[in-house]
JSON list of C-alpha atoms in Angstrom, two decimals:
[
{"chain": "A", "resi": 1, "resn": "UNK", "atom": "CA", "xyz": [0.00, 0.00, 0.00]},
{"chain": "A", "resi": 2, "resn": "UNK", "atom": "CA", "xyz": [1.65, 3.46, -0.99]},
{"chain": "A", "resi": 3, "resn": "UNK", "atom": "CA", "xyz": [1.29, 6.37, 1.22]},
{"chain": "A", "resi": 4, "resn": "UNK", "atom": "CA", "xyz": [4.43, 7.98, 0.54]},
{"chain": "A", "resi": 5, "resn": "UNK", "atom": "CA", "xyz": [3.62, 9.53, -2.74]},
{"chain": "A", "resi": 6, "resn": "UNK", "atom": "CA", "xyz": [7.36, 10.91, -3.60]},
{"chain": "A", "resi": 7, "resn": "UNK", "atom": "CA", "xyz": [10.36, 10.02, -2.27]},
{"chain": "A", "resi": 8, "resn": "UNK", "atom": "CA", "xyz": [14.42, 9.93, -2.99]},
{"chain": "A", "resi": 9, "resn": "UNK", "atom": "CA", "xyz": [15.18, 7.50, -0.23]},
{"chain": "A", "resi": 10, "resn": "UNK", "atom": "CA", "xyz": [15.93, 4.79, -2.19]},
{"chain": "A", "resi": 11, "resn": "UNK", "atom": "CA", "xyz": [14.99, 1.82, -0.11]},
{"chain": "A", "resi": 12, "resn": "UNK", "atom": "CA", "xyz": [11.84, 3.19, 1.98]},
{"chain": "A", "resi": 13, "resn": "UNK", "atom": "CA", "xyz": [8.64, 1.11, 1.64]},
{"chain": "A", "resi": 14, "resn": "UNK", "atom": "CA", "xyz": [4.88, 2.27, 1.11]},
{"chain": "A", "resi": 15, "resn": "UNK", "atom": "CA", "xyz": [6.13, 4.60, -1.60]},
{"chain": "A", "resi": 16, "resn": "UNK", "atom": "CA", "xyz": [7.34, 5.70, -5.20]},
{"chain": "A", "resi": 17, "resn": "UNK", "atom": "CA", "xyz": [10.72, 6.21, -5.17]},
{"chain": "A", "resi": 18, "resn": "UNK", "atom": "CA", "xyz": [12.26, 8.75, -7.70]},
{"chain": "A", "resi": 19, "resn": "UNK", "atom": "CA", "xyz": [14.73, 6.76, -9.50]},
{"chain": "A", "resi": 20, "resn": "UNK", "atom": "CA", "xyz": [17.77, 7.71, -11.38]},
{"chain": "A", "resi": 21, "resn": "UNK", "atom": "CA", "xyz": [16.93, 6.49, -14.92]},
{"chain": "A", "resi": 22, "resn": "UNK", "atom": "CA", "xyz": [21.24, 5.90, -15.90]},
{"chain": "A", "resi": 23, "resn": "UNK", "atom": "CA", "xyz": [21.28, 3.11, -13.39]},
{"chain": "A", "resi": 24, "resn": "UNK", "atom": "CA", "xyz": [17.38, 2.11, -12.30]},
{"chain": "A", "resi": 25, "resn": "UNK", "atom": "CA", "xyz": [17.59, -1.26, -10.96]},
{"chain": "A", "resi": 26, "resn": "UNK", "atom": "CA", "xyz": [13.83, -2.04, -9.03]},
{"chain": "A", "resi": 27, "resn": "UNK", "atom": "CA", "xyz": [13.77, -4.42, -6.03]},
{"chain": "A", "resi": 28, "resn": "UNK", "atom": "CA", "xyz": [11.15, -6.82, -5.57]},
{"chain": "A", "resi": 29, "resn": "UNK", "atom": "CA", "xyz": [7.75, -4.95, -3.32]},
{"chain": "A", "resi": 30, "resn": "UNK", "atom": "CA", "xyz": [9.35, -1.55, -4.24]},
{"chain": "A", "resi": 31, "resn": "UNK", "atom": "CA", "xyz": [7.43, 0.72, -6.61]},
{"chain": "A", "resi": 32, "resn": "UNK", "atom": "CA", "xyz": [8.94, 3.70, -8.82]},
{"chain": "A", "resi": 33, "resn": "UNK", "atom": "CA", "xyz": [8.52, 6.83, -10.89]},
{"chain": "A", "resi": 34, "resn": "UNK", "atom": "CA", "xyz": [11.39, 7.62, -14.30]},
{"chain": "A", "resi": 35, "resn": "UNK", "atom": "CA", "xyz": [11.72, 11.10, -15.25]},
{"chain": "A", "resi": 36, "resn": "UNK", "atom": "CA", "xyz": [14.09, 14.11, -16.27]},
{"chain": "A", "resi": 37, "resn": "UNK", "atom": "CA", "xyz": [14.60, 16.31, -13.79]},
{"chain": "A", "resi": 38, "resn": "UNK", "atom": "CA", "xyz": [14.51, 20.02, -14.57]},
{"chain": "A", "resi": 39, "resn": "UNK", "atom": "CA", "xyz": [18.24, 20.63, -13.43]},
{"chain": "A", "resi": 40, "resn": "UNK", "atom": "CA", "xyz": [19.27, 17.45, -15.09]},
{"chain": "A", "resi": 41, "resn": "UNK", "atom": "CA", "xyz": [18.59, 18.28, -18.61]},
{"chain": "A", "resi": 42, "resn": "UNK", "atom": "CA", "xyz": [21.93, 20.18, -19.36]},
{"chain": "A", "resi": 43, "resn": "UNK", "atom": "CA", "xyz": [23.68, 17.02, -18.49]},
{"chain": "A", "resi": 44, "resn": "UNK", "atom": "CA", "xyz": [21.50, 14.48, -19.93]},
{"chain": "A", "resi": 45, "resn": "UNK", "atom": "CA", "xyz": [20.93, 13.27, -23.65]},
{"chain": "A", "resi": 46, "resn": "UNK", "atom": "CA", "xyz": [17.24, 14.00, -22.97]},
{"chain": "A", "resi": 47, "resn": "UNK", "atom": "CA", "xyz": [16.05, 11.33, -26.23]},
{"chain": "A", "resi": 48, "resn": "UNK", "atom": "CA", "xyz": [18.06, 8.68, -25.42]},
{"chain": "A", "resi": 49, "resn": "UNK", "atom": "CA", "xyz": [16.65, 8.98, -21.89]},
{"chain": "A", "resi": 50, "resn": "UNK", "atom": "CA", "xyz": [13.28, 9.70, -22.93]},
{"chain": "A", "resi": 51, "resn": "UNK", "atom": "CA", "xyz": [13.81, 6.34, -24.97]},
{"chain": "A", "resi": 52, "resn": "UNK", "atom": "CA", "xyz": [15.04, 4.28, -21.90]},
{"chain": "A", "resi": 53, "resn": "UNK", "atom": "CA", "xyz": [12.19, 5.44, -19.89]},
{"chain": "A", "resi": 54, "resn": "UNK", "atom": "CA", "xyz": [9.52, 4.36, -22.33]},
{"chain": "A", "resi": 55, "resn": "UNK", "atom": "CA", "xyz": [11.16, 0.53, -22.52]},
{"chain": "A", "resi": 56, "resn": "UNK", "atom": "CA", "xyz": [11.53, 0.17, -18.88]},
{"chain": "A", "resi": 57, "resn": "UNK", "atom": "CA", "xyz": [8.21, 1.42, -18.08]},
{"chain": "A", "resi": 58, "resn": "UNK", "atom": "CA", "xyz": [6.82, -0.83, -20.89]},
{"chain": "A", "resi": 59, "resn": "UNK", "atom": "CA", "xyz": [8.95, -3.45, -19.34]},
{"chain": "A", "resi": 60, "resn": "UNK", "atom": "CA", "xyz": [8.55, -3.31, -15.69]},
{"chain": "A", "resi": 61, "resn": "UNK", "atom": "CA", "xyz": [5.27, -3.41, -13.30]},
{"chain": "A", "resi": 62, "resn": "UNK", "atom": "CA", "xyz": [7.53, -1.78, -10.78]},
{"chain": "A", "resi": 63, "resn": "UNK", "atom": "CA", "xyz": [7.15, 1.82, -12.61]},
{"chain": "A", "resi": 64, "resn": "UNK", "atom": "CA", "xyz": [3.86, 3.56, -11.79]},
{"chain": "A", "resi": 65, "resn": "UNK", "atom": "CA", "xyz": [4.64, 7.29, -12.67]},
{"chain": "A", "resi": 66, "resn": "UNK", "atom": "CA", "xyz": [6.12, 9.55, -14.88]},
{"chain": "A", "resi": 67, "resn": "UNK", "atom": "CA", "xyz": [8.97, 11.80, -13.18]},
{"chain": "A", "resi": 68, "resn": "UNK", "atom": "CA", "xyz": [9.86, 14.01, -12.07]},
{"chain": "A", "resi": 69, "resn": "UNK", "atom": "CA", "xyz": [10.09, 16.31, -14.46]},
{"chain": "A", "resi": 70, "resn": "UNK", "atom": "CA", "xyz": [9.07, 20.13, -14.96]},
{"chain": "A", "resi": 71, "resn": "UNK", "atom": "CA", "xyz": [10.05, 23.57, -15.13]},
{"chain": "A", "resi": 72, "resn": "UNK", "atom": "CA", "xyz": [12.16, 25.75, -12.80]},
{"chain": "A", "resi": 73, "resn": "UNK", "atom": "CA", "xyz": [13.36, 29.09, -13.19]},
{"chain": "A", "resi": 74, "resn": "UNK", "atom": "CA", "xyz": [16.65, 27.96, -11.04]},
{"chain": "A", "resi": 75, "resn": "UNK", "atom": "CA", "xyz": [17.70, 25.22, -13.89]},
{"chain": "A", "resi": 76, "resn": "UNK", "atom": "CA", "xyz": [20.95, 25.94, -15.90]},
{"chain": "A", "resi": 77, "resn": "UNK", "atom": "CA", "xyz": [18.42, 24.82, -19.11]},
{"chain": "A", "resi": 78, "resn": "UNK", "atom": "CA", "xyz": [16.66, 27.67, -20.96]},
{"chain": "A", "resi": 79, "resn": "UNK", "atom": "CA", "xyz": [13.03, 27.60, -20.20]},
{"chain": "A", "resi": 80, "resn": "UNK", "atom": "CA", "xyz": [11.99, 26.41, -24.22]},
{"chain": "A", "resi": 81, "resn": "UNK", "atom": "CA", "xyz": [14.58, 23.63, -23.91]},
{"chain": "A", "resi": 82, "resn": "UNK", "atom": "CA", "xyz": [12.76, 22.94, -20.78]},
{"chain": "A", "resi": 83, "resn": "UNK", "atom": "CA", "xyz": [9.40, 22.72, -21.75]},
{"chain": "A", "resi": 84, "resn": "UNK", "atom": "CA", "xyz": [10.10, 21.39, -25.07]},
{"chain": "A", "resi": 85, "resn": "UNK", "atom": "CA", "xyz": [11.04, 18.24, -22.57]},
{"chain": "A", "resi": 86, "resn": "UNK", "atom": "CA", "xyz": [8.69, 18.71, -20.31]},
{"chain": "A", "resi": 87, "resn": "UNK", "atom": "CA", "xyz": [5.64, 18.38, -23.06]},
{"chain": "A", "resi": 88, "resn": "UNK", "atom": "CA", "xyz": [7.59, 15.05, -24.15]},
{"chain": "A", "resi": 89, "resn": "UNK", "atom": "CA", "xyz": [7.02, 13.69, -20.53]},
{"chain": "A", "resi": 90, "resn": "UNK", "atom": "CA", "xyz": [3.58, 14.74, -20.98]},
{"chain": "A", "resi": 91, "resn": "UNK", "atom": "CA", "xyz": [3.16, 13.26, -24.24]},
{"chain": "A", "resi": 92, "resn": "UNK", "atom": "CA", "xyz": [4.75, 9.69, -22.57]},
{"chain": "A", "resi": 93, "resn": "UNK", "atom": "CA", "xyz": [2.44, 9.47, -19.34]},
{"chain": "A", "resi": 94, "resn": "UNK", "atom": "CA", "xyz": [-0.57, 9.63, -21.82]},
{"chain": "A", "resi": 95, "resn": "UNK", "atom": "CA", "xyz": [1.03, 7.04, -24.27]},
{"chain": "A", "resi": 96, "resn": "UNK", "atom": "CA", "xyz": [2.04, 4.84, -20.93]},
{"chain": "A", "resi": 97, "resn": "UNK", "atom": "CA", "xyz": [-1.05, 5.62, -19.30]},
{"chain": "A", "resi": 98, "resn": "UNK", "atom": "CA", "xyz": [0.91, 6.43, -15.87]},
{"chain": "A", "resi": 99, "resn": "UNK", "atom": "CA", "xyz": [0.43, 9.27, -13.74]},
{"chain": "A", "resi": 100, "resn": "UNK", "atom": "CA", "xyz": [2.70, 12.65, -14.26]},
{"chain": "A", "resi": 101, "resn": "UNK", "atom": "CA", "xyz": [4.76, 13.54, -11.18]},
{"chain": "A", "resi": 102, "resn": "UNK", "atom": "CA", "xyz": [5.62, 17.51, -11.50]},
{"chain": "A", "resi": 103, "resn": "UNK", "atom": "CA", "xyz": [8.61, 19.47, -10.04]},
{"chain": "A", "resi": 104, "resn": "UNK", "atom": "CA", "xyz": [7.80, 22.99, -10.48]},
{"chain": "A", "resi": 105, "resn": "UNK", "atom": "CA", "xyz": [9.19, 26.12, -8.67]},
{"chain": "A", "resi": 106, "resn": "UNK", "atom": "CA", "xyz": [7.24, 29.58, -9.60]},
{"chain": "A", "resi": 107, "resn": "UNK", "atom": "CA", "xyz": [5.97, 28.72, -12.75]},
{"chain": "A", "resi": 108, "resn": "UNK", "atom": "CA", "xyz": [2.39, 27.61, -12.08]},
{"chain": "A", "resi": 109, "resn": "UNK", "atom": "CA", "xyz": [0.64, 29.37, -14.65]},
{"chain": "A", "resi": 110, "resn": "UNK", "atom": "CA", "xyz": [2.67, 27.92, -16.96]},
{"chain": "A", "resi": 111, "resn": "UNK", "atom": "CA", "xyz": [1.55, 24.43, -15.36]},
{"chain": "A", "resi": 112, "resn": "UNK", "atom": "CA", "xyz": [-2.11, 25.30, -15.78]},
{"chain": "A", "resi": 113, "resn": "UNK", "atom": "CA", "xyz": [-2.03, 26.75, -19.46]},
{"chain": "A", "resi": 114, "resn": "UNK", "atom": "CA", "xyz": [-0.37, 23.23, -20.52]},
{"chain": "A", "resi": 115, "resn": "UNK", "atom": "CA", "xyz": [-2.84, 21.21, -18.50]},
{"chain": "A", "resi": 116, "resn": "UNK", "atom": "CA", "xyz": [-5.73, 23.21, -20.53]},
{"chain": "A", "resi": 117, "resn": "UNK", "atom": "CA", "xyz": [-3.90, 22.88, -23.85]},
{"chain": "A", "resi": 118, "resn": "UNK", "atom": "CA", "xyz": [-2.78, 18.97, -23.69]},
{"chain": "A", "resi": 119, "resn": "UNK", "atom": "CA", "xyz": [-6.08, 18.03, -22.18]},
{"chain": "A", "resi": 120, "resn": "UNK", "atom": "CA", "xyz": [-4.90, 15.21, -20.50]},
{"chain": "A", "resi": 121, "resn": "UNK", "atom": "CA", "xyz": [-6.65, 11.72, -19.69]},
{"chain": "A", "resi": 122, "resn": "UNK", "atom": "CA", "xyz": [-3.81, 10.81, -16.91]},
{"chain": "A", "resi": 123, "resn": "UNK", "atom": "CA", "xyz": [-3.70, 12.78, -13.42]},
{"chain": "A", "resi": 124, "resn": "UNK", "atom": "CA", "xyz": [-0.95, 15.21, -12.58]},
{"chain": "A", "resi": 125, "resn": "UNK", "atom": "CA", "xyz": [0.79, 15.34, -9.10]},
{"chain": "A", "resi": 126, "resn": "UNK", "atom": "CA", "xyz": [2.32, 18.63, -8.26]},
{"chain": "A", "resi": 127, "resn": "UNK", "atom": "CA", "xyz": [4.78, 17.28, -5.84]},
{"chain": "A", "resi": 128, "resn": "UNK", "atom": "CA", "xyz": [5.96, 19.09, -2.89]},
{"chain": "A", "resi": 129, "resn": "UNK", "atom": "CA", "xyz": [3.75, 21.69, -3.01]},
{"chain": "A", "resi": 130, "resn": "UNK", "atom": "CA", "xyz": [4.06, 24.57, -0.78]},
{"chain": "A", "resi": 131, "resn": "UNK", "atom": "CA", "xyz": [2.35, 27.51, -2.52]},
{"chain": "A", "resi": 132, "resn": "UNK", "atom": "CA", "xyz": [-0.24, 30.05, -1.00]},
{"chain": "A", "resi": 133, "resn": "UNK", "atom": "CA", "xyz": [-3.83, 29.53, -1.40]},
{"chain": "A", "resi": 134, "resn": "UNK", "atom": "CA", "xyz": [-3.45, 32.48, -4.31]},
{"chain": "A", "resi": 135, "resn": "UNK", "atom": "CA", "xyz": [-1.74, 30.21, -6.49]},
{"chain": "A", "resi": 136, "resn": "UNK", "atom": "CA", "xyz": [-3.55, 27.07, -5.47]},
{"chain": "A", "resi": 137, "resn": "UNK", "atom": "CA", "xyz": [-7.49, 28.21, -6.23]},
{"chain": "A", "resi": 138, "resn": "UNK", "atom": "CA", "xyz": [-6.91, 28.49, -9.79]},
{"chain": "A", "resi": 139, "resn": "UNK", "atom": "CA", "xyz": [-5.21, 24.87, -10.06]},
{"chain": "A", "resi": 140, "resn": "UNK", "atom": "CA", "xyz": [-7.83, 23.39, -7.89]},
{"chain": "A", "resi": 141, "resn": "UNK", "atom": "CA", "xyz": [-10.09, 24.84, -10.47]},
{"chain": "A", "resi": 142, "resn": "UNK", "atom": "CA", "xyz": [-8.92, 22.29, -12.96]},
{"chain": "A", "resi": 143, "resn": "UNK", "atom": "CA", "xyz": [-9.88, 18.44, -12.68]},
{"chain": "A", "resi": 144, "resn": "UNK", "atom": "CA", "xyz": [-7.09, 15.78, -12.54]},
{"chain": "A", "resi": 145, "resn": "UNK", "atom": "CA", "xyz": [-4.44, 17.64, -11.04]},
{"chain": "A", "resi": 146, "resn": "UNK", "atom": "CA", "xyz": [-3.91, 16.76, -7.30]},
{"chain": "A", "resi": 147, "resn": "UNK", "atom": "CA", "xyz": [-1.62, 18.01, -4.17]},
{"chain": "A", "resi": 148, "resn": "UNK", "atom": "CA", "xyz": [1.35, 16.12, -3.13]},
{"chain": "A", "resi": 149, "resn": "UNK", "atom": "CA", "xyz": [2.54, 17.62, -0.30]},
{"chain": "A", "resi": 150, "resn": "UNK", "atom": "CA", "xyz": [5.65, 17.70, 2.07]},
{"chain": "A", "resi": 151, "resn": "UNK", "atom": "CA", "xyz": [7.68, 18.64, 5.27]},
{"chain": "A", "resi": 152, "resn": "UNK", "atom": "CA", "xyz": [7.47, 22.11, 4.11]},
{"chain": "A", "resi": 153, "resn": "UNK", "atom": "CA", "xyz": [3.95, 23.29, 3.21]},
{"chain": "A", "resi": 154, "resn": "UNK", "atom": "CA", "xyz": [1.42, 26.46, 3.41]},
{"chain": "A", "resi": 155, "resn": "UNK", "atom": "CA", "xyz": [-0.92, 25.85, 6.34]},
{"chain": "A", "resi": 156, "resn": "UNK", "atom": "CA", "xyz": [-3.92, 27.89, 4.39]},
{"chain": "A", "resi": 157, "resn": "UNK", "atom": "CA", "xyz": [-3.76, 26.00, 1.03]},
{"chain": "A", "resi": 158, "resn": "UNK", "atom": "CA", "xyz": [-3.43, 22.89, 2.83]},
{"chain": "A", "resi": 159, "resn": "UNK", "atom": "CA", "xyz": [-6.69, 23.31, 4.25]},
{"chain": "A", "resi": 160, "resn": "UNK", "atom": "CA", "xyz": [-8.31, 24.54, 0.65]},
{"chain": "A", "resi": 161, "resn": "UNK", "atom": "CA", "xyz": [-7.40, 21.08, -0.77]},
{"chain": "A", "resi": 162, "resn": "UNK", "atom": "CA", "xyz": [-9.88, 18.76, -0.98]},
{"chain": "A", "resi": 163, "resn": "UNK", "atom": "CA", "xyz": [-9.49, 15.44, 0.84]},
{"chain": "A", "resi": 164, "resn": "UNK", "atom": "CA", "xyz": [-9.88, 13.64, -2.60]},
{"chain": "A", "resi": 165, "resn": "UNK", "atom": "CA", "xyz": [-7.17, 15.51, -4.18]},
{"chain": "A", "resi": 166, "resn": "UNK", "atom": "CA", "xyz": [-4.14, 15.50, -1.37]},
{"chain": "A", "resi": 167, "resn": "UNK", "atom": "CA", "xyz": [-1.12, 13.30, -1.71]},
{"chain": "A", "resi": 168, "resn": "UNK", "atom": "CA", "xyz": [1.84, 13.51, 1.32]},
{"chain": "A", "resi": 169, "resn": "UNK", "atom": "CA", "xyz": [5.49, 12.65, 0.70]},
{"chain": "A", "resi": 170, "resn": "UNK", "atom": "CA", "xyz": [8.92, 12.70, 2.05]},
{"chain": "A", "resi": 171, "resn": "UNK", "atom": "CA", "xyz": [10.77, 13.74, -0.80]},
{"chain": "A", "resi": 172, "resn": "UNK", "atom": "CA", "xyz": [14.31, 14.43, 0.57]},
{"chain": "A", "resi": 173, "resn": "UNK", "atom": "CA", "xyz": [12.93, 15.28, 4.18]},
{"chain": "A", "resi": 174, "resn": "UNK", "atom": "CA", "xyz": [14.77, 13.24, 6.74]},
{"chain": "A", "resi": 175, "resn": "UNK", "atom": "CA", "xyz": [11.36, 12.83, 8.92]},
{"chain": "A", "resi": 176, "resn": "UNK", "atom": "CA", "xyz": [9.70, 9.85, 8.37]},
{"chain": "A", "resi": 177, "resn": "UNK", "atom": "CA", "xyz": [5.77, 9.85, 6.33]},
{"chain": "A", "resi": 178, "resn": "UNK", "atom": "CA", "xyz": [3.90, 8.96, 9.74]},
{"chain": "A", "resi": 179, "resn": "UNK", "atom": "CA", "xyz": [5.55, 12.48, 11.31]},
{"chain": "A", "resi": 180, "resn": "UNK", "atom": "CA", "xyz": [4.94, 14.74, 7.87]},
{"chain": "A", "resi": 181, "resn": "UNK", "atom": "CA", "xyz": [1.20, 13.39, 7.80]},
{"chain": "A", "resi": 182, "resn": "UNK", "atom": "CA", "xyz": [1.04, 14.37, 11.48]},
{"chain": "A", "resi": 183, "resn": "UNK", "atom": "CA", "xyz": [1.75, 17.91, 11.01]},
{"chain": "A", "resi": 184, "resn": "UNK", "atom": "CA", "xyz": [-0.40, 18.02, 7.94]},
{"chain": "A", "resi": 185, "resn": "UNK", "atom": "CA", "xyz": [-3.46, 16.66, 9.51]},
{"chain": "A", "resi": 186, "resn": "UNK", "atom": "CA", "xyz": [-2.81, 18.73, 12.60]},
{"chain": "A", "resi": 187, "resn": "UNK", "atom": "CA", "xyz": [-2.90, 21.81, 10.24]},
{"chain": "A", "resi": 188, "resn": "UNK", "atom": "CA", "xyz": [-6.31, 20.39, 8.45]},
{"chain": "A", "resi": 189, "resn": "UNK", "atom": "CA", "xyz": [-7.90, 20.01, 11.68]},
{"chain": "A", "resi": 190, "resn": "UNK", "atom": "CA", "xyz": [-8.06, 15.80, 11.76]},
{"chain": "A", "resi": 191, "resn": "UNK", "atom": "CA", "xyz": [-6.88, 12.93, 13.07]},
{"chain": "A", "resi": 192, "resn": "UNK", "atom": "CA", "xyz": [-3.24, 11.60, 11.53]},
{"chain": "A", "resi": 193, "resn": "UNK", "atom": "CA", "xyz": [-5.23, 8.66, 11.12]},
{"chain": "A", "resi": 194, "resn": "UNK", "atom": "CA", "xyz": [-8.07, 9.67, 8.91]},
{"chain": "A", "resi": 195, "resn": "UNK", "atom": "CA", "xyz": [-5.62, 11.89, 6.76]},
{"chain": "A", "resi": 196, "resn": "UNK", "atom": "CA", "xyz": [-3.28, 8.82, 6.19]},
{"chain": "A", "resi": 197, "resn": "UNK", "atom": "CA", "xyz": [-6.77, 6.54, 5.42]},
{"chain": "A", "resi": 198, "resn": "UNK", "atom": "CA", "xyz": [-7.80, 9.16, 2.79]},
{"chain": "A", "resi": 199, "resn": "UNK", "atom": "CA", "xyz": [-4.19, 9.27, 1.61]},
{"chain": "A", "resi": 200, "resn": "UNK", "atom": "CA", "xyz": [-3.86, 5.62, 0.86]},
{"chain": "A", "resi": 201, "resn": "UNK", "atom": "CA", "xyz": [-7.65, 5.53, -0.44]},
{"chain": "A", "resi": 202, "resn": "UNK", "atom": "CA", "xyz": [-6.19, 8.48, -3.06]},
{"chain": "A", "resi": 203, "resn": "UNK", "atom": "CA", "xyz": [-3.04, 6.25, -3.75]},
{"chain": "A", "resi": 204, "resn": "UNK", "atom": "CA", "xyz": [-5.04, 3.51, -4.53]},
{"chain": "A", "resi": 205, "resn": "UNK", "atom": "CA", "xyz": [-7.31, 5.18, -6.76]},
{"chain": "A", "resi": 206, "resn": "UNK", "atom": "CA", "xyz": [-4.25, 6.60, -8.73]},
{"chain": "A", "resi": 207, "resn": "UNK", "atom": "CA", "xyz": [-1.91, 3.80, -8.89]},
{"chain": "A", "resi": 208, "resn": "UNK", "atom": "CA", "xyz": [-4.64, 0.94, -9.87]},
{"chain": "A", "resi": 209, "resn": "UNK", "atom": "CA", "xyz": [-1.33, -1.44, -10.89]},
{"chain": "A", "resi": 210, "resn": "UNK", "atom": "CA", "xyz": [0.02, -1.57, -7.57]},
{"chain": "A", "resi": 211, "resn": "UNK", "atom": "CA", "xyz": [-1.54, -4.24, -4.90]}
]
């Protein structure tokens, strides 16, 4: 059962790890998520990867998202060459049919124009989300994209989101998931159990492949 929605600790359980996609190797009960990172793209033959990504993902049960991948103004990449590879990770999660999990830093609106424009059938995570409710109202606005959200969060859009629509990860954070959904469900006004039963409800309902 996945809870952890996002993470880079490579051997943690009840989660989709982020895995480098030079030297993925799954284990056995471990699930996954293949992507270009935003800050990796200057150092990465983006098509090859791109390539390697859609054989292993054809290839392996273990791989349940697309990701992460995105835009961010602090990448050494220019922001075309950026989305130019972000819209190819979009175009793979719909020809995979896997889920699309998003890095982006300040560039939101972007996010929401290219959710209008591609139309897509699979759902978007914005992981590690930590944006005001400003920013969040007009995303919530649009169906399919949901909330995954972190050690470091904003305590008045976390409230806005809809149980239905909120993910929790560790990403990097060294805390463990039980402690991060604790201060998000203490910040929502609920128990850290019914937040993690809704969370793992969500998960299920996104990641149909995994049992």
């Amino acid at each position: 059962m996945i809870i952890d929605t996002h993470t880079h600790h490579s051997h943690r359980t009840c989660t989709i790890i982020n895995a480098p996609i030079s030297d993925f190797e799954p284990s056995d009960g471990l699930y996954y998520s293949v992507g270009i990172h935003p800050w990796d793209i200057h150092k990465t033959d983006c098509e090859k990867a791109l390539k390697s990504i859609t054989e292993l993902t054809t290839l392996n049960t273990h791989i349940v998202a697309i990701g992460e991948c995105g835009l961010d103004p602090f990448s050494t990449a220019p922001d075309d060459e950026q989305l130019t590879v972000f819209e190819k990770h979009i175009a793979l999660s719909e020809q995979l049919e896997k889920n699309l999990i998003i890095h982006c830093v300040k560039r939101y609106n972007e996010i929401l124009q290219l959710h209008r424009c591609h139309k897509p059938q699979q759902p978007w995570i914005l992981h590690g989300f930590r944006s005001n409710a400003n920013v969040l109202r007009p995303l919530l606005a649009q169906s399919g994209i949901y909330f995954s959200i972190g050690e470091k969060f904003n305590e008045e859009a976390v409230k806005l989101i809809p149980s239905e629509r909120l993910l929790i990860e560790t990403d990097e954070s060294l805390l463990s998931i039980e402690e991060i959904a604790s201060r998000i469900a203490t910040a929502r006004g609920e128990t850290t159990q019914e937040l993690l039963d809704s969370i793992a409800q969500n998960n299920r309902n996104l990641f149909l492949t995994v049992e």
